[in-house]
Amino acid sequence: MAPIIKEELKKILVETGLKLLEEGLTVGTWGNFSVRDPETGLIYITPSGMDYRLIVTGDIVVLDPSLQVVDGHRVPSIEREMHAAVYRARQDVNAVVHTHPLYSTVLGVTRMDLPGISEDFAQIVGDKIICSEYALPGTRELAKNVVAALGDKNAVLLPNHGTLCVGPQMPITLTICHLVEKSAHIFIMAKSIGTPHLISPEDILAMQDYARNVYGQR
């Protein structure tokens, strides 16, 4: 029986590429992103090395959990092992975005973790995100290192490379991408003029509870 392929999931990836370019979170053909269909387990991922301004739904590649192509004629992203490894490790994740943003990459180059320095970061991302061990792009070693550093958090810095953010759906994952890059920018600027003051673990937990249970419309 042929797998059910959902055009709406392909459309999400096409739109995501344009948003990332417009908002300066990646450049050229760099980065990659995917969504997992929780109903079928299929992974929809961007093609390798294509201009995001030119990608259409027909260019999106659909993989099964073992990374066999079940739909699409393009070569899938070289980081498909990394995406699949995250999905295997995290059943709560159905969207993965890997980008090459400026300030987050600066932290990765210096092997620095990013602590919770702003309230929005603390509420959505947590107390900190850490930098993984280095491995070459597209390798299983990189996938293993990323999963280990990601743990139960929703973002990780890739040394000399970029960032990876995850979430239950693409909109919240893109929000996490923005918060990580904004916080990296603030952290670098703050360190240039003084010592950043971090939010206490107790206040971070309180803000996360507030964001989950109180903030917004109910």
PDB file of C-alpha atoms in Angstrom, residues 12-115:
ATOM      1  CA  ILE A  12       5.286  24.209   5.231  1.00  0.00           C
ATOM      2  CA  LEU A  13       8.914  23.522   4.272  1.00  0.00           C
ATOM      3  CA  VAL A  14       8.761  25.702   1.159  1.00  0.00           C
ATOM      4  CA  GLU A  15       7.385  28.589   3.238  1.00  0.00           C
ATOM      5  CA  THR A  16       9.941  27.980   6.007  1.00  0.00           C
ATOM      6  CA  GLY A  17      12.865  28.394   3.621  1.00  0.00           C
ATOM      7  CA  LEU A  18      11.587  31.779   2.453  1.00  0.00           C
ATOM      8  CA  LYS A  19      11.016  32.934   6.033  1.00  0.00           C
ATOM      9  CA  LEU A  20      14.519  31.945   7.118  1.00  0.00           C
ATOM     10  CA  LEU A  21      16.060  33.866   4.222  1.00  0.00           C
ATOM     11  CA  GLU A  22      13.890  36.937   4.766  1.00  0.00           C
ATOM     12  CA  GLU A  23      14.668  37.018   8.474  1.00  0.00           C
ATOM     13  CA  GLY A  24      18.406  36.524   8.070  1.00  0.00           C
ATOM     14  CA  LEU A  25      18.611  33.192   9.861  1.00  0.00           C
ATOM     15  CA  THR A  26      20.440  31.486   7.009  1.00  0.00           C
ATOM     16  CA  VAL A  27      22.144  32.383   3.739  1.00  0.00           C
ATOM     17  CA  GLY A  28      22.374  30.867   0.279  1.00  0.00           C
ATOM     18  CA  THR A  29      21.562  27.163   0.240  1.00  0.00           C
ATOM     19  CA  TRP A  30      22.908  26.525   3.743  1.00  0.00           C
ATOM     20  CA  GLY A  31      20.851  24.920   6.471  1.00  0.00           C
ATOM     21  CA  ASN A  32      18.107  22.339   6.269  1.00  0.00           C
ATOM     22  CA  PHE A  33      14.804  21.640   7.928  1.00  0.00           C
ATOM     23  CA  SER A  34      12.196  18.955   8.199  1.00  0.00           C
ATOM     24  CA  VAL A  35       8.849  17.977   9.652  1.00  0.00           C
ATOM     25  CA  ARG A  36       7.660  14.578  10.781  1.00  0.00           C
ATOM     26  CA  ASP A  37       4.118  13.440  10.174  1.00  0.00           C
ATOM     27  CA  PRO A  38       3.086  12.008  13.564  1.00  0.00           C
ATOM     28  CA  GLU A  39       0.392   9.906  11.889  1.00  0.00           C
ATOM     29  CA  THR A  40       2.705   8.043   9.503  1.00  0.00           C
ATOM     30  CA  GLY A  41       6.196   8.656  10.907  1.00  0.00           C
ATOM     31  CA  LEU A  42       7.343   9.914   7.503  1.00  0.00           C
ATOM     32  CA  ILE A  43       9.973  12.673   7.439  1.00  0.00           C
ATOM     33  CA  TYR A  44       9.593  15.549   4.973  1.00  0.00           C
ATOM     34  CA  ILE A  45      12.966  17.226   4.383  1.00  0.00           C
ATOM     35  CA  THR A  46      14.500  19.888   2.161  1.00  0.00           C
ATOM     36  CA  PRO A  47      16.605  18.869  -0.857  1.00  0.00           C
ATOM     37  CA  SER A  48      20.383  19.202  -0.820  1.00  0.00           C
ATOM     38  CA  GLY A  49      21.981  22.405  -2.112  1.00  0.00           C
ATOM     39  CA  MET A  50      18.946  24.112  -3.644  1.00  0.00           C
ATOM     40  CA  ASP A  51      18.139  27.818  -3.484  1.00  0.00           C
ATOM     41  CA  TYR A  52      15.244  28.285  -1.061  1.00  0.00           C
ATOM     42  CA  ARG A  53      13.797  30.972  -3.328  1.00  0.00           C
ATOM     43  CA  LEU A  54      13.395  28.387  -6.080  1.00  0.00           C
ATOM     44  CA  ILE A  55      12.220  25.337  -4.137  1.00  0.00           C
ATOM     45  CA  VAL A  56       8.651  24.185  -4.805  1.00  0.00           C
ATOM     46  CA  THR A  57       6.659  21.406  -3.145  1.00  0.00           C
ATOM     47  CA  GLY A  58       7.789  18.952  -5.818  1.00  0.00           C
ATOM     48  CA  ASP A  59      11.381  19.373  -4.618  1.00  0.00           C
ATOM     49  CA  ILE A  60      10.658  18.244  -1.053  1.00  0.00           C
ATOM     50  CA  VAL A  61      11.821  14.696  -0.304  1.00  0.00           C
ATOM     51  CA  VAL A  62       9.848  12.291   1.876  1.00  0.00           C
ATOM     52  CA  LEU A  63      11.741   9.619   3.816  1.00  0.00           C
ATOM     53  CA  ASP A  64      10.670   6.712   5.957  1.00  0.00           C
ATOM     54  CA  PRO A  65      12.251   6.364   9.431  1.00  0.00           C
ATOM     55  CA  SER A  66      15.062   4.252   7.939  1.00  0.00           C
ATOM     56  CA  LEU A  67      15.829   7.138   5.515  1.00  0.00           C
ATOM     57  CA  GLN A  68      14.589   5.372   2.403  1.00  0.00           C
ATOM     58  CA  VAL A  69      13.031   7.773  -0.113  1.00  0.00           C
ATOM     59  CA  VAL A  70       9.310   7.134  -0.477  1.00  0.00           C
ATOM     60  CA  ASP A  71       8.461  10.279  -2.459  1.00  0.00           C
ATOM     61  CA  GLY A  72      10.432  12.861  -4.397  1.00  0.00           C
ATOM     62  CA  HIS A  73      13.085  12.990  -7.112  1.00  0.00           C
ATOM     63  CA  ARG A  74      15.673  15.222  -5.441  1.00  0.00           C
ATOM     64  CA  VAL A  75      18.680  14.235  -3.327  1.00  0.00           C
ATOM     65  CA  PRO A  76      17.675  14.879   0.299  1.00  0.00           C
ATOM     66  CA  SER A  77      19.707  17.075   2.636  1.00  0.00           C
ATOM     67  CA  ILE A  78      23.077  15.636   3.654  1.00  0.00           C
ATOM     68  CA  GLU A  79      22.010  16.178   7.274  1.00  0.00           C
ATOM     69  CA  ARG A  80      19.159  13.676   7.041  1.00  0.00           C
ATOM     70  CA  GLU A  81      20.944  11.409   9.548  1.00  0.00           C
ATOM     71  CA  MET A  82      20.896  14.248  12.075  1.00  0.00           C
ATOM     72  CA  HIS A  83      17.201  14.926  11.578  1.00  0.00           C
ATOM     73  CA  ALA A  84      16.282  11.254  11.818  1.00  0.00           C
ATOM     74  CA  ALA A  85      18.411  10.793  14.940  1.00  0.00           C
ATOM     75  CA  VAL A  86      16.589  13.663  16.656  1.00  0.00           C
ATOM     76  CA  TYR A  87      13.196  12.210  15.751  1.00  0.00           C
ATOM     77  CA  ARG A  88      14.209   8.785  17.063  1.00  0.00           C
ATOM     78  CA  ALA A  89      15.387  10.273  20.348  1.00  0.00           C
ATOM     79  CA  ARG A  90      12.536  12.740  20.840  1.00  0.00           C
ATOM     80  CA  GLN A  91       8.964  11.606  20.315  1.00  0.00           C
ATOM     81  CA  ASP A  92       7.779  15.097  21.312  1.00  0.00           C
ATOM     82  CA  VAL A  93       9.544  16.658  18.312  1.00  0.00           C
ATOM     83  CA  ASN A  94       7.887  16.959  14.899  1.00  0.00           C
ATOM     84  CA  ALA A  95       9.901  19.828  13.410  1.00  0.00           C
ATOM     85  CA  VAL A  96      13.680  20.325  13.128  1.00  0.00           C
ATOM     86  CA  VAL A  97      15.419  23.458  11.816  1.00  0.00           C
ATOM     87  CA  HIS A  98      19.173  23.661  11.244  1.00  0.00           C
ATOM     88  CA  THR A  99      20.481  27.108  10.287  1.00  0.00           C
ATOM     89  CA  HIS A 100      23.742  29.063  10.040  1.00  0.00           C
ATOM     90  CA  PRO A 101      22.926  32.313  11.895  1.00  0.00           C
ATOM     91  CA  LEU A 102      25.643  34.838  12.705  1.00  0.00           C
ATOM     92  CA  TYR A 103      25.683  35.312  16.477  1.00  0.00           C
ATOM     93  CA  SER A 104      24.825  31.743  17.448  1.00  0.00           C
ATOM     94  CA  THR A 105      27.642  30.566  15.213  1.00  0.00           C
ATOM     95  CA  VAL A 106      30.043  32.950  16.963  1.00  0.00           C
ATOM     96  CA  LEU A 107      29.302  31.129  20.211  1.00  0.00           C
ATOM     97  CA  GLY A 108      29.802  27.779  18.495  1.00  0.00           C
ATOM     98  CA  VAL A 109      33.178  28.870  17.137  1.00  0.00           C
ATOM     99  CA  THR A 110      34.308  29.762  20.665  1.00  0.00           C
ATOM    100  CA  ARG A 111      32.693  26.594  22.120  1.00  0.00           C
ATOM    101  CA  MET A 112      30.580  28.693  24.500  1.00  0.00           C
ATOM    102  CA  ASP A 113      27.191  27.648  25.859  1.00  0.00           C
ATOM    103  CA  LEU A 114      24.301  30.122  25.757  1.00  0.00           C
ATOM    104  CA  PRO A 115      22.720  30.737  29.183  1.00  0.00           C
TER     105      PRO A 115
END
